[in-house]
PDB file of C-alpha atoms and ligand atoms in Angstrom:
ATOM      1  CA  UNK A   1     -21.103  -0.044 -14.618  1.00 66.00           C
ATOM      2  CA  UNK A   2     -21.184   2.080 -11.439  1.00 71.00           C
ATOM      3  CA  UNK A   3     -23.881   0.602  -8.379  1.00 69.00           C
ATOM      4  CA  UNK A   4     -26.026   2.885  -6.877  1.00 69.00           C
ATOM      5  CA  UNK A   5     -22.787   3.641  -3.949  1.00 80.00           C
ATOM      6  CA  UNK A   6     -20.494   4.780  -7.249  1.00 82.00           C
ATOM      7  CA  UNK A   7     -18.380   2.394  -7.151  1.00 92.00           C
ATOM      8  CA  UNK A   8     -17.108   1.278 -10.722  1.00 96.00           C
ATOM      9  CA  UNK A   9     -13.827  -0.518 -12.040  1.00 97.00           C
ATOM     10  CA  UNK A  10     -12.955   3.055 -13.513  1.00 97.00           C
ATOM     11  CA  UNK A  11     -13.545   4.673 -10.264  1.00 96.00           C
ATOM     12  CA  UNK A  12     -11.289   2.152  -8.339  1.00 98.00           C
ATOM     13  CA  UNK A  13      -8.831   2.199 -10.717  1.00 98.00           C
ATOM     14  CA  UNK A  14      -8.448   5.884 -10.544  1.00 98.00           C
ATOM     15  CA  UNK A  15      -8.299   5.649  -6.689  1.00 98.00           C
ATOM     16  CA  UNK A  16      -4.978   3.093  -7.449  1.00 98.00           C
ATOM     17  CA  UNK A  17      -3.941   5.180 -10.010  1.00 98.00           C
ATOM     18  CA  UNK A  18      -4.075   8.136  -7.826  1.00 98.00           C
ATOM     19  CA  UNK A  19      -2.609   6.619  -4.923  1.00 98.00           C
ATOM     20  CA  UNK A  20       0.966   5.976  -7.346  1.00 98.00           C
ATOM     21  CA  UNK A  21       1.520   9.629  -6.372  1.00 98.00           C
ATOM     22  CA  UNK A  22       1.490   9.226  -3.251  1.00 98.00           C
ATOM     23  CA  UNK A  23       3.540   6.329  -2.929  1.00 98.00           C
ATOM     24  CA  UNK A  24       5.960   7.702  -5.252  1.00 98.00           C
ATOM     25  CA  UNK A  25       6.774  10.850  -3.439  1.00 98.00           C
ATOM     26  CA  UNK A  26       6.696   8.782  -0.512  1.00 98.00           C
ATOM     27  CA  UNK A  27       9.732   7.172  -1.825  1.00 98.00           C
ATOM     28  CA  UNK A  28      11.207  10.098  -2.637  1.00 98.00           C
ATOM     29  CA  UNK A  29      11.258  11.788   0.568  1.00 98.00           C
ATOM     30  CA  UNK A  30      12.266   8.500   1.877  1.00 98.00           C
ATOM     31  CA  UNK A  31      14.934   8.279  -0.414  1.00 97.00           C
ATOM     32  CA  UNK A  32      16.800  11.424   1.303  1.00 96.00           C
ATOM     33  CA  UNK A  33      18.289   9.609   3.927  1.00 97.00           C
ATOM     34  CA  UNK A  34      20.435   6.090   4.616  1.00 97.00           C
ATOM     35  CA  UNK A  35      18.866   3.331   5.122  1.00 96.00           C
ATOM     36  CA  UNK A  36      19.798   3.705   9.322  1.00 95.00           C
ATOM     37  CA  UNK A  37      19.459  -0.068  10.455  1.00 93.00           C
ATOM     38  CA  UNK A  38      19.412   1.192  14.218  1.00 92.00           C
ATOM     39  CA  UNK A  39      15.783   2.155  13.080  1.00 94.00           C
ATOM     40  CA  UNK A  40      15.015  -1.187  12.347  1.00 94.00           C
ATOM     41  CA  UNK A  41      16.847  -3.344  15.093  1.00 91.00           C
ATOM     42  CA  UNK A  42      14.377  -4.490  18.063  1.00 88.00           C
ATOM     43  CA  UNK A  43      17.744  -4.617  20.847  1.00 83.00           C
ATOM     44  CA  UNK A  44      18.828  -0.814  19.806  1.00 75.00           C
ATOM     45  CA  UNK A  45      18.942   0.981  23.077  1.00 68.00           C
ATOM     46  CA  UNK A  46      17.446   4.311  21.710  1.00 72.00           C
ATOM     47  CA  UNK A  47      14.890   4.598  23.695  1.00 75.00           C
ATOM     48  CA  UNK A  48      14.813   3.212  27.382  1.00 72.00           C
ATOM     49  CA  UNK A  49      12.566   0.691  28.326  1.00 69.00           C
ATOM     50  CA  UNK A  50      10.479   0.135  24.587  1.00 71.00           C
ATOM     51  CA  UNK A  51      10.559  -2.987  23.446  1.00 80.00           C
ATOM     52  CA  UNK A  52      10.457  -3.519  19.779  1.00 90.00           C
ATOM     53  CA  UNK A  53      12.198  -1.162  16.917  1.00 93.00           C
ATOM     54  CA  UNK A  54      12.329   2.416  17.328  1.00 93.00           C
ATOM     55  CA  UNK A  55      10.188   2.951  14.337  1.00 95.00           C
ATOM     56  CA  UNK A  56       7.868   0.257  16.088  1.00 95.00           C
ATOM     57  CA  UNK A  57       7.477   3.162  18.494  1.00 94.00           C
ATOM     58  CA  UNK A  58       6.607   5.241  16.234  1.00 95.00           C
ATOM     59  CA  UNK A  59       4.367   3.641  14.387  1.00 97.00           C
ATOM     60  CA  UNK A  60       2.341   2.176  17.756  1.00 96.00           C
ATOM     61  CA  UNK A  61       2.497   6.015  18.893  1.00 96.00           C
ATOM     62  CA  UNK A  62       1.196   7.254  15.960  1.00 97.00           C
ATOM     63  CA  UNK A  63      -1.635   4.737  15.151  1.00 98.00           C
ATOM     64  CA  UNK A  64      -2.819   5.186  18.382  1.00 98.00           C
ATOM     65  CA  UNK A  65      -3.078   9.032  18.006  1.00 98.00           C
ATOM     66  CA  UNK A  66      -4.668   8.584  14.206  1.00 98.00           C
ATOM     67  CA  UNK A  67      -7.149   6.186  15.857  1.00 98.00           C
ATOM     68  CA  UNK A  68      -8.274   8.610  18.524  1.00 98.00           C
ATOM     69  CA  UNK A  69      -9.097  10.466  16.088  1.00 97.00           C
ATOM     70  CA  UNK A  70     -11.132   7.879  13.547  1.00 97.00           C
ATOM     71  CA  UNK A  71      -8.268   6.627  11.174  1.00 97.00           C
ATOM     72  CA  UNK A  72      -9.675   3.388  11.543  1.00 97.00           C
ATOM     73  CA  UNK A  73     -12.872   3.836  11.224  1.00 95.00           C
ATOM     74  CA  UNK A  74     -12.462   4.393   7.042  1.00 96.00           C
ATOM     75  CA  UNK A  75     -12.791   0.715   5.558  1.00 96.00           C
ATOM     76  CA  UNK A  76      -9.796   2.309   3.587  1.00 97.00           C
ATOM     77  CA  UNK A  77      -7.380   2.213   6.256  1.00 98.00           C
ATOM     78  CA  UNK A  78      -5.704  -0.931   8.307  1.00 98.00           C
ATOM     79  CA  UNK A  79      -3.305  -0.559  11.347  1.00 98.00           C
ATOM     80  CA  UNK A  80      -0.008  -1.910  11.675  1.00 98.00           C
ATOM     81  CA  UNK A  81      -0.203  -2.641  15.727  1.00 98.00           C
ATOM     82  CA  UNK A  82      -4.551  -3.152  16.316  1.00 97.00           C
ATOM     83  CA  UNK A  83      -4.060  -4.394  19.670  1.00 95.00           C
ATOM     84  CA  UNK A  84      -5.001  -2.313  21.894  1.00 89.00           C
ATOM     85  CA  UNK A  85      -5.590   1.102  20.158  1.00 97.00           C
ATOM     86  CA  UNK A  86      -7.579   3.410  21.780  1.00 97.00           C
ATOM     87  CA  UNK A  87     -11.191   4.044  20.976  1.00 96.00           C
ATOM     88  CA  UNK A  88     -12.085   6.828  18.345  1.00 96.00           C
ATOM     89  CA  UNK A  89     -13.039   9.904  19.673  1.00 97.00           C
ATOM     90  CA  UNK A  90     -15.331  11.026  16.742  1.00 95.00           C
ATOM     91  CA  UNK A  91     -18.549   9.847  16.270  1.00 94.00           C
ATOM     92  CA  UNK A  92     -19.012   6.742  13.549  1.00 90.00           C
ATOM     93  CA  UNK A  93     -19.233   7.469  10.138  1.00 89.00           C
ATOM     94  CA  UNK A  94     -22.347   8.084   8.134  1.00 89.00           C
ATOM     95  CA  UNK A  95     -21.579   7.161   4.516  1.00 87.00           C
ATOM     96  CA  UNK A  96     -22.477   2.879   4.119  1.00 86.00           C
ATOM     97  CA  UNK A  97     -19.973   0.613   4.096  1.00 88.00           C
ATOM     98  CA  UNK A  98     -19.813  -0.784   0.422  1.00 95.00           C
ATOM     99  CA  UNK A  99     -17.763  -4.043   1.667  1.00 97.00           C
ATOM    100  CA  UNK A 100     -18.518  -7.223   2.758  1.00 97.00           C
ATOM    101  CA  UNK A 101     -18.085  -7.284   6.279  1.00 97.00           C
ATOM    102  CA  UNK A 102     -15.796  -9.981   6.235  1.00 97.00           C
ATOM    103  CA  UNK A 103     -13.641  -7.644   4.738  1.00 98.00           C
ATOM    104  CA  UNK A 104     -12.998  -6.241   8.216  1.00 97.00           C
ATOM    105  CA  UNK A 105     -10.412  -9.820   8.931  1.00 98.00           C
ATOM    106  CA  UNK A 106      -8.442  -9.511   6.092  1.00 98.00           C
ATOM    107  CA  UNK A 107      -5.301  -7.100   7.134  1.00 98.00           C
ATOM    108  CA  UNK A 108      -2.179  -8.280   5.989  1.00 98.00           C
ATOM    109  CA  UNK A 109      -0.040  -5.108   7.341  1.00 98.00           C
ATOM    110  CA  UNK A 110       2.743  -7.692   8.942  1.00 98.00           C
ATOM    111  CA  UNK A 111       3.610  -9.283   5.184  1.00 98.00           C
ATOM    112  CA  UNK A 112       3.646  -5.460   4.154  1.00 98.00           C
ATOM    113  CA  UNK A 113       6.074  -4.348   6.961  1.00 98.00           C
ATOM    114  CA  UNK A 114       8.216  -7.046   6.614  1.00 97.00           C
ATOM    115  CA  UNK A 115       8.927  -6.262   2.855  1.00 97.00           C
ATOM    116  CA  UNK A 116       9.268  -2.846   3.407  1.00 98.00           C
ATOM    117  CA  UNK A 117      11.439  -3.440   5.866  1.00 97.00           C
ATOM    118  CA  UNK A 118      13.286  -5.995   4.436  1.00 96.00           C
ATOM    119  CA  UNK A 119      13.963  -5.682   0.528  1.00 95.00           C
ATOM    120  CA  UNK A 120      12.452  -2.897  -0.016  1.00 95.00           C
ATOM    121  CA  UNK A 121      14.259   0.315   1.698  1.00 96.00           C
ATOM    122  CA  UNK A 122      17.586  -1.663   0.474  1.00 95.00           C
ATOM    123  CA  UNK A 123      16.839  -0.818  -2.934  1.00 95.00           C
ATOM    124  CA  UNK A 124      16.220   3.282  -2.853  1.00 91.00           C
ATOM    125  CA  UNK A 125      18.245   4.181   0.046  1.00 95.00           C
ATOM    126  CA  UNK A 126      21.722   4.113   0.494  1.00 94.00           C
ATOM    127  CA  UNK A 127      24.090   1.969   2.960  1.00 94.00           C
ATOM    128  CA  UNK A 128      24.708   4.256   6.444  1.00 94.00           C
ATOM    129  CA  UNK A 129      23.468   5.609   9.782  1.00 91.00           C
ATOM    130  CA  UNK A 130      21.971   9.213  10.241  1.00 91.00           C
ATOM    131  CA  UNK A 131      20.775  10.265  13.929  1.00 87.00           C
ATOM    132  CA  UNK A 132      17.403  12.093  12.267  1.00 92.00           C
ATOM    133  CA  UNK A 133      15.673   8.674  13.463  1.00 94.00           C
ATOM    134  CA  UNK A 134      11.990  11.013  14.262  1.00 94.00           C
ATOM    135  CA  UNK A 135      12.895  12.252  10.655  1.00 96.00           C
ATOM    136  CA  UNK A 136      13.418   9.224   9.418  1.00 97.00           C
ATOM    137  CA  UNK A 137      11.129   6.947  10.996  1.00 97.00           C
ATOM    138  CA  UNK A 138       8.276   9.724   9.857  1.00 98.00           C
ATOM    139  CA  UNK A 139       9.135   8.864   6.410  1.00 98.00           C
ATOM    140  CA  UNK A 140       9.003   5.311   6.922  1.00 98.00           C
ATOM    141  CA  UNK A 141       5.707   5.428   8.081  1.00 98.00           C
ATOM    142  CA  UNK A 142       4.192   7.364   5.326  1.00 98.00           C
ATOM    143  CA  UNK A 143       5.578   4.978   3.176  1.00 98.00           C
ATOM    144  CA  UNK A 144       4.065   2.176   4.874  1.00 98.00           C
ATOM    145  CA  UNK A 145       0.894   3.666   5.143  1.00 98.00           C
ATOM    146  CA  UNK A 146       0.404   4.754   1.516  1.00 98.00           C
ATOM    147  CA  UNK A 147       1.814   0.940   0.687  1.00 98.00           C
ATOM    148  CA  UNK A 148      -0.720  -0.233   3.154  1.00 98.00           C
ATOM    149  CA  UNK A 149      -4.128   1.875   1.798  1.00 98.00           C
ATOM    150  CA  UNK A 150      -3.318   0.975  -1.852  1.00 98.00           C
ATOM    151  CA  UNK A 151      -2.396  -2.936  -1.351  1.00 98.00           C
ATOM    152  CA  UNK A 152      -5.971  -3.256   1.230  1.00 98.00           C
ATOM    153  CA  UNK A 153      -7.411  -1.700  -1.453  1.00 98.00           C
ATOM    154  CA  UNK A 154      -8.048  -4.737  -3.500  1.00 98.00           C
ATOM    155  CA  UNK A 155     -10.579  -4.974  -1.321  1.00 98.00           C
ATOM    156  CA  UNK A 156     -12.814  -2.491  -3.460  1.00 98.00           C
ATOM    157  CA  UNK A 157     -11.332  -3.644  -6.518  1.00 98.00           C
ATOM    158  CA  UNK A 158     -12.672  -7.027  -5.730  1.00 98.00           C
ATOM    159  CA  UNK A 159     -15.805  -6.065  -4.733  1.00 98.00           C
ATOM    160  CA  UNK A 160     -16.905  -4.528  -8.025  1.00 98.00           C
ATOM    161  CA  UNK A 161     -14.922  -7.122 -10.054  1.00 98.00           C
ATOM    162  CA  UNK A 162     -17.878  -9.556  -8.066  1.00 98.00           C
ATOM    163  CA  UNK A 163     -20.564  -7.560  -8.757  1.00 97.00           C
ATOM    164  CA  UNK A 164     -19.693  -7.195 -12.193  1.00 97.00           C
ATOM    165  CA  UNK A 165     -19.874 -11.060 -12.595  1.00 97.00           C
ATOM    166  CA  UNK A 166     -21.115 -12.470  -9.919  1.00 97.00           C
ATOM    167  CA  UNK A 167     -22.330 -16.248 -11.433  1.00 97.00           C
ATOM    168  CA  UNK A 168     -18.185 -16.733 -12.256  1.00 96.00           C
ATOM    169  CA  UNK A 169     -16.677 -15.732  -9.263  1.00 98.00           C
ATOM    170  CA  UNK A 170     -19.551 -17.416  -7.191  1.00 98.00           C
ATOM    171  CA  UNK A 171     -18.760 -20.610  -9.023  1.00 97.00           C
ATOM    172  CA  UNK A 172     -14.903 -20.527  -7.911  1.00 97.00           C
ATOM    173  CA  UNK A 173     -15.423 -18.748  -4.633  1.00 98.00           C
ATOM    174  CA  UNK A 174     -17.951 -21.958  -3.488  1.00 98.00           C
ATOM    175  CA  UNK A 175     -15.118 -24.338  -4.801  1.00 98.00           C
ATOM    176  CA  UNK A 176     -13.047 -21.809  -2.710  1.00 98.00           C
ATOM    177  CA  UNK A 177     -10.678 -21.754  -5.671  1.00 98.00           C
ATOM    178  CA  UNK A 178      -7.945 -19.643  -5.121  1.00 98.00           C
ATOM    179  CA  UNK A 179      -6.372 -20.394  -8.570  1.00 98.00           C
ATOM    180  CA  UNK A 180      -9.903 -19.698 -10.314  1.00 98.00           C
ATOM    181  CA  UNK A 181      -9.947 -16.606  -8.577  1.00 98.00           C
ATOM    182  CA  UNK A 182      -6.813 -15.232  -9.332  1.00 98.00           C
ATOM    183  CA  UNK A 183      -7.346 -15.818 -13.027  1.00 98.00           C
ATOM    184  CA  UNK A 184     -10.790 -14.079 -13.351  1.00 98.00           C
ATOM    185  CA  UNK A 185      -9.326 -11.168 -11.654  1.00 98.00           C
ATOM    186  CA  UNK A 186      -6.059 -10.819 -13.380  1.00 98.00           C
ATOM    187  CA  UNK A 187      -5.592  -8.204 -16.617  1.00 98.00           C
ATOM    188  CA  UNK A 188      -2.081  -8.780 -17.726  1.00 98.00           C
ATOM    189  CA  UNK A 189      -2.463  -5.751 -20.310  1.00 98.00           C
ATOM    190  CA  UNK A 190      -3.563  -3.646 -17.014  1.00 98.00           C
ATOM    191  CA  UNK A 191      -0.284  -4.575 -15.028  1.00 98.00           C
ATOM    192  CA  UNK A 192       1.718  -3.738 -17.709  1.00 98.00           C
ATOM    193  CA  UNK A 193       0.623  -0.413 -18.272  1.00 98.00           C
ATOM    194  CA  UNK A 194       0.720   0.030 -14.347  1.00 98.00           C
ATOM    195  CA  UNK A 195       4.765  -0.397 -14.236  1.00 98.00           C
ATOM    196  CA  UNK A 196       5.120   1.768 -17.436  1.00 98.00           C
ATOM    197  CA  UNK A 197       2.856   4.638 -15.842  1.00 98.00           C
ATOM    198  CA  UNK A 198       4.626   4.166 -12.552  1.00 98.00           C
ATOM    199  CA  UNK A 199       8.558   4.523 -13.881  1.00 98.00           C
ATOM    200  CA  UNK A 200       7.048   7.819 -15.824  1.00 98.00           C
ATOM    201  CA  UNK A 201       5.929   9.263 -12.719  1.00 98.00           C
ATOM    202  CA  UNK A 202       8.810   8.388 -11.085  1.00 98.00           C
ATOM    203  CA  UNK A 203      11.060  10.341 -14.185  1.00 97.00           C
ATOM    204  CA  UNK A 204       8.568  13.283 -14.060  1.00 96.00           C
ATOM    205  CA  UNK A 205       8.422  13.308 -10.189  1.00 97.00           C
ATOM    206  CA  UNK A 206      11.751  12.753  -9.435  1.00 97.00           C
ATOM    207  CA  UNK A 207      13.991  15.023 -11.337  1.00 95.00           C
ATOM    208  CA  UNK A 208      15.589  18.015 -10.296  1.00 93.00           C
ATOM    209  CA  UNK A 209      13.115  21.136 -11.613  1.00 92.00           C
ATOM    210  CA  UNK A 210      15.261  23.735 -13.413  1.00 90.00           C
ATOM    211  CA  UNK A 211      14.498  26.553 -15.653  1.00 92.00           C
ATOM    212  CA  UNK A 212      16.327  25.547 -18.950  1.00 89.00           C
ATOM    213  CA  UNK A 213      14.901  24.166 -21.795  1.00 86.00           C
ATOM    214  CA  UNK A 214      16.913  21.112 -22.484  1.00 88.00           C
ATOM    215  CA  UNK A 215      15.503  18.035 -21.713  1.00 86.00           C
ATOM    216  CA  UNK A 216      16.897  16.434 -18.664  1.00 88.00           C
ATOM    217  CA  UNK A 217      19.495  13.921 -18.273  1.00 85.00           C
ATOM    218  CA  UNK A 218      20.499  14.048 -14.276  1.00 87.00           C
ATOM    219  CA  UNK A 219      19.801  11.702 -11.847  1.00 93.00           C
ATOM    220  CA  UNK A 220      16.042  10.952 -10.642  1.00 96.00           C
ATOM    221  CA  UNK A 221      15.735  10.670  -7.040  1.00 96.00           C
ATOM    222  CA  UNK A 222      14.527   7.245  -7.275  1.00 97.00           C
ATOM    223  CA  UNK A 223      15.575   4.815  -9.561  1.00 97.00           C
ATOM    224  CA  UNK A 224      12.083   4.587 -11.965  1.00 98.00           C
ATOM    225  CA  UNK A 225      12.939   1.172 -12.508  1.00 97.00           C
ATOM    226  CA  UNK A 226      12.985   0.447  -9.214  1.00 97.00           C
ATOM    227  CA  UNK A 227       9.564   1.557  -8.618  1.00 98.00           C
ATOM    228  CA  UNK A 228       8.561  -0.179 -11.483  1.00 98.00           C
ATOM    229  CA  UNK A 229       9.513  -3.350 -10.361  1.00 98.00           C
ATOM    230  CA  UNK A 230       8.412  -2.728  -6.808  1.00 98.00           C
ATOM    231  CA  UNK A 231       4.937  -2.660  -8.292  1.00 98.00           C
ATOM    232  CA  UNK A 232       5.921  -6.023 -10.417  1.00 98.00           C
ATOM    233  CA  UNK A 233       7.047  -7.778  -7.417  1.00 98.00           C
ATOM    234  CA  UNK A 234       5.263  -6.737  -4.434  1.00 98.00           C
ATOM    235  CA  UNK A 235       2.296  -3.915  -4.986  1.00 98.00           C
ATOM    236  CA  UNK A 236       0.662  -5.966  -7.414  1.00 98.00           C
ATOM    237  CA  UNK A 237       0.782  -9.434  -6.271  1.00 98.00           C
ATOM    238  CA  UNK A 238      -0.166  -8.392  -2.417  1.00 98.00           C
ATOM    239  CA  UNK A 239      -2.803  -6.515  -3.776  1.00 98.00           C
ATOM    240  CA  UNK A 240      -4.251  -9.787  -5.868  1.00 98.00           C
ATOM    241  CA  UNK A 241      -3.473 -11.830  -2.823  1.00 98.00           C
ATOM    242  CA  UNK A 242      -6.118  -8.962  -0.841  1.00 98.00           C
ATOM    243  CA  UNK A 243      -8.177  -9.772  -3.446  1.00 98.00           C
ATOM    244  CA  UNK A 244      -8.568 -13.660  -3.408  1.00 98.00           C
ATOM    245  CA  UNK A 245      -8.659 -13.291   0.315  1.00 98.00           C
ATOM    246  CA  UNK A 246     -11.783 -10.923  -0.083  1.00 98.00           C
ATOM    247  CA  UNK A 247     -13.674 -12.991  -2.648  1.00 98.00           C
ATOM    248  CA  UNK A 248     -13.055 -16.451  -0.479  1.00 98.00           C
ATOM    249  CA  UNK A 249     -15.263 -14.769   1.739  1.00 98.00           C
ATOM    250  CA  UNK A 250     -17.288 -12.969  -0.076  1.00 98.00           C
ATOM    251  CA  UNK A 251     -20.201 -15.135   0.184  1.00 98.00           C
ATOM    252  CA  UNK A 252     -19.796 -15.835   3.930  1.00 95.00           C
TER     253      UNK A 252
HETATM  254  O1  PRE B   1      -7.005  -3.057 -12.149  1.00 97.79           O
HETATM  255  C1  PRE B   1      -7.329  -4.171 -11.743  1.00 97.79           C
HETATM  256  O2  PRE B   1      -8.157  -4.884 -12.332  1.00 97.79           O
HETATM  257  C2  PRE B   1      -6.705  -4.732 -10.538  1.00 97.79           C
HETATM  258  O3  PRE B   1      -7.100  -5.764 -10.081  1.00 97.79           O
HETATM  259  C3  PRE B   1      -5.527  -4.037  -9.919  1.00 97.79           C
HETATM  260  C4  PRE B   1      -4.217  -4.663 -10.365  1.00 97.79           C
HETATM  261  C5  PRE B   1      -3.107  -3.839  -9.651  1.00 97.79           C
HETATM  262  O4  PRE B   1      -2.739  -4.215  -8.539  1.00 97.79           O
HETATM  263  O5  PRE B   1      -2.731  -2.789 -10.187  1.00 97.79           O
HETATM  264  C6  PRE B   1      -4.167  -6.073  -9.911  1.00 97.79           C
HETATM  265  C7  PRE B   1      -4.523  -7.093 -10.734  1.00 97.79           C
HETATM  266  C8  PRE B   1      -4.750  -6.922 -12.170  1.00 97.79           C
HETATM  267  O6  PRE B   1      -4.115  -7.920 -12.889  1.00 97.79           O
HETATM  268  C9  PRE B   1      -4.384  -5.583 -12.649  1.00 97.79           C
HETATM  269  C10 PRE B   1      -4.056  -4.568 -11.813  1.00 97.79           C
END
């Protein structure tokens, strides 16, 4: 059942199940280009006098443009590089905060960049250098970012999974229980309709568009089972992990 703020496990569902759009095109665009390790390598001489990656650069640069203007403000979003980004420009926002507040320590954006970095852009994008590295690097963050927003938002997922049954989880969250914890909140049936729904909207999204009737056989611009087990391996579990992390505190 919805609380008085709206928030329901149908209504954060839909948010996730929203946000595989996102993500998915994300990938695609992504998925245009090689995987350009120069990108990724913290001693490239790209750019004079940076330290870190060039798409650190980016990222830094563009978090700290976002947060001017009150990125980080939304509960919903979580920054890659928090030190030192400037102070928002726009006044605080009205609508309440439906979060514990200790929800505001849990950001686990350097597990997310390393995967992304890591595994995942090996497995959708090909072997090779390209020099569109602003390009390139833009694409990498939007990935990132929509990775980021849907894995933090176990967060809300947690929350309403508590106030749905609050004597359980209080039981395992004063044991601090991680195991307890991750049982209660785990729907196996749920997960498996997640991959399924994600490899279809990686078929429907990712195929060529044409104006002829047959059904298509080509090639989809990224592999659906990857995405599928992208979800499997990584969205999923990080986004449990967000959740035990939340509900540990929970009653802080
Ligand atoms: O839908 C939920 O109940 C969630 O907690 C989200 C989610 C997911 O990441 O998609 C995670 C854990 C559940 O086992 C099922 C799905």
């Amino acid at each position: 059942m919805a609380g008085p703020d709206g928030l329901s496990l149908e209504s954060v569902r839909n948010s996730l199940i929203r946000q595989e759009d996102t993500i998915i095109f994300s990938l695609i665009e992504r998925s245009r280009y090689p995987i350009c390790p120069l990108l990724y390598d913290d001693k490239s001489s790209l750019i004079a006098d940076a330290s870190g990656s060039l798409l650190e650069s980016i990222v830094k640069g563009t978090e700290a443009t976002q947060a001017k203007f009150g990125r980080y403000q939304s509960p919903e979003e979580h920054p890659f590089f928090p030190e030192n980004l400037p102070e928002s420009l726009v006044p605080p926002r009205s609508s309440p905060n439906v979060l514990h507040p200790a929800a505001a320590s849990i950001n686990i954006n350097k597990m997310i960049w390393d995967m992304y970095t890591n595994q995942l852009l090996q497995l959708f994008a090909s072997e090779g250098d390209a020099e569109d590295y602003a390009c390139i690097g833009v694409c990498d963050l939007q990935c990132l970012q929509a990775l980021s927003r849907r894995i933090h938002y176990g967060k809300f997922v947690a929350e309403v999974k508590f106030r749905d049954a609050p004597e359980d989880y209080t039981q395992a969250i004063r044991a601090q229980d991680r195991d307890a914890l991750m049982k209660l909140l785990t729907f196996e049936n749920v997960e498996e309709m997640v991959k399924k729904r994600v490899a279809k909207k990686a078929k429907t999204f990712g195929q060529e568009v044409t104006l002829s009737e047959d059904e298509y056989n080509g090639k989809y611009k990224v592999d659906p089972a990857i995405v599928s087990r992208l979800y499997e391996e990584w969205v999923m579990p990080l986004t449990k992990h967000v959740q035990v992390e939340y509900l540990l505190r929970r009653l802080d």
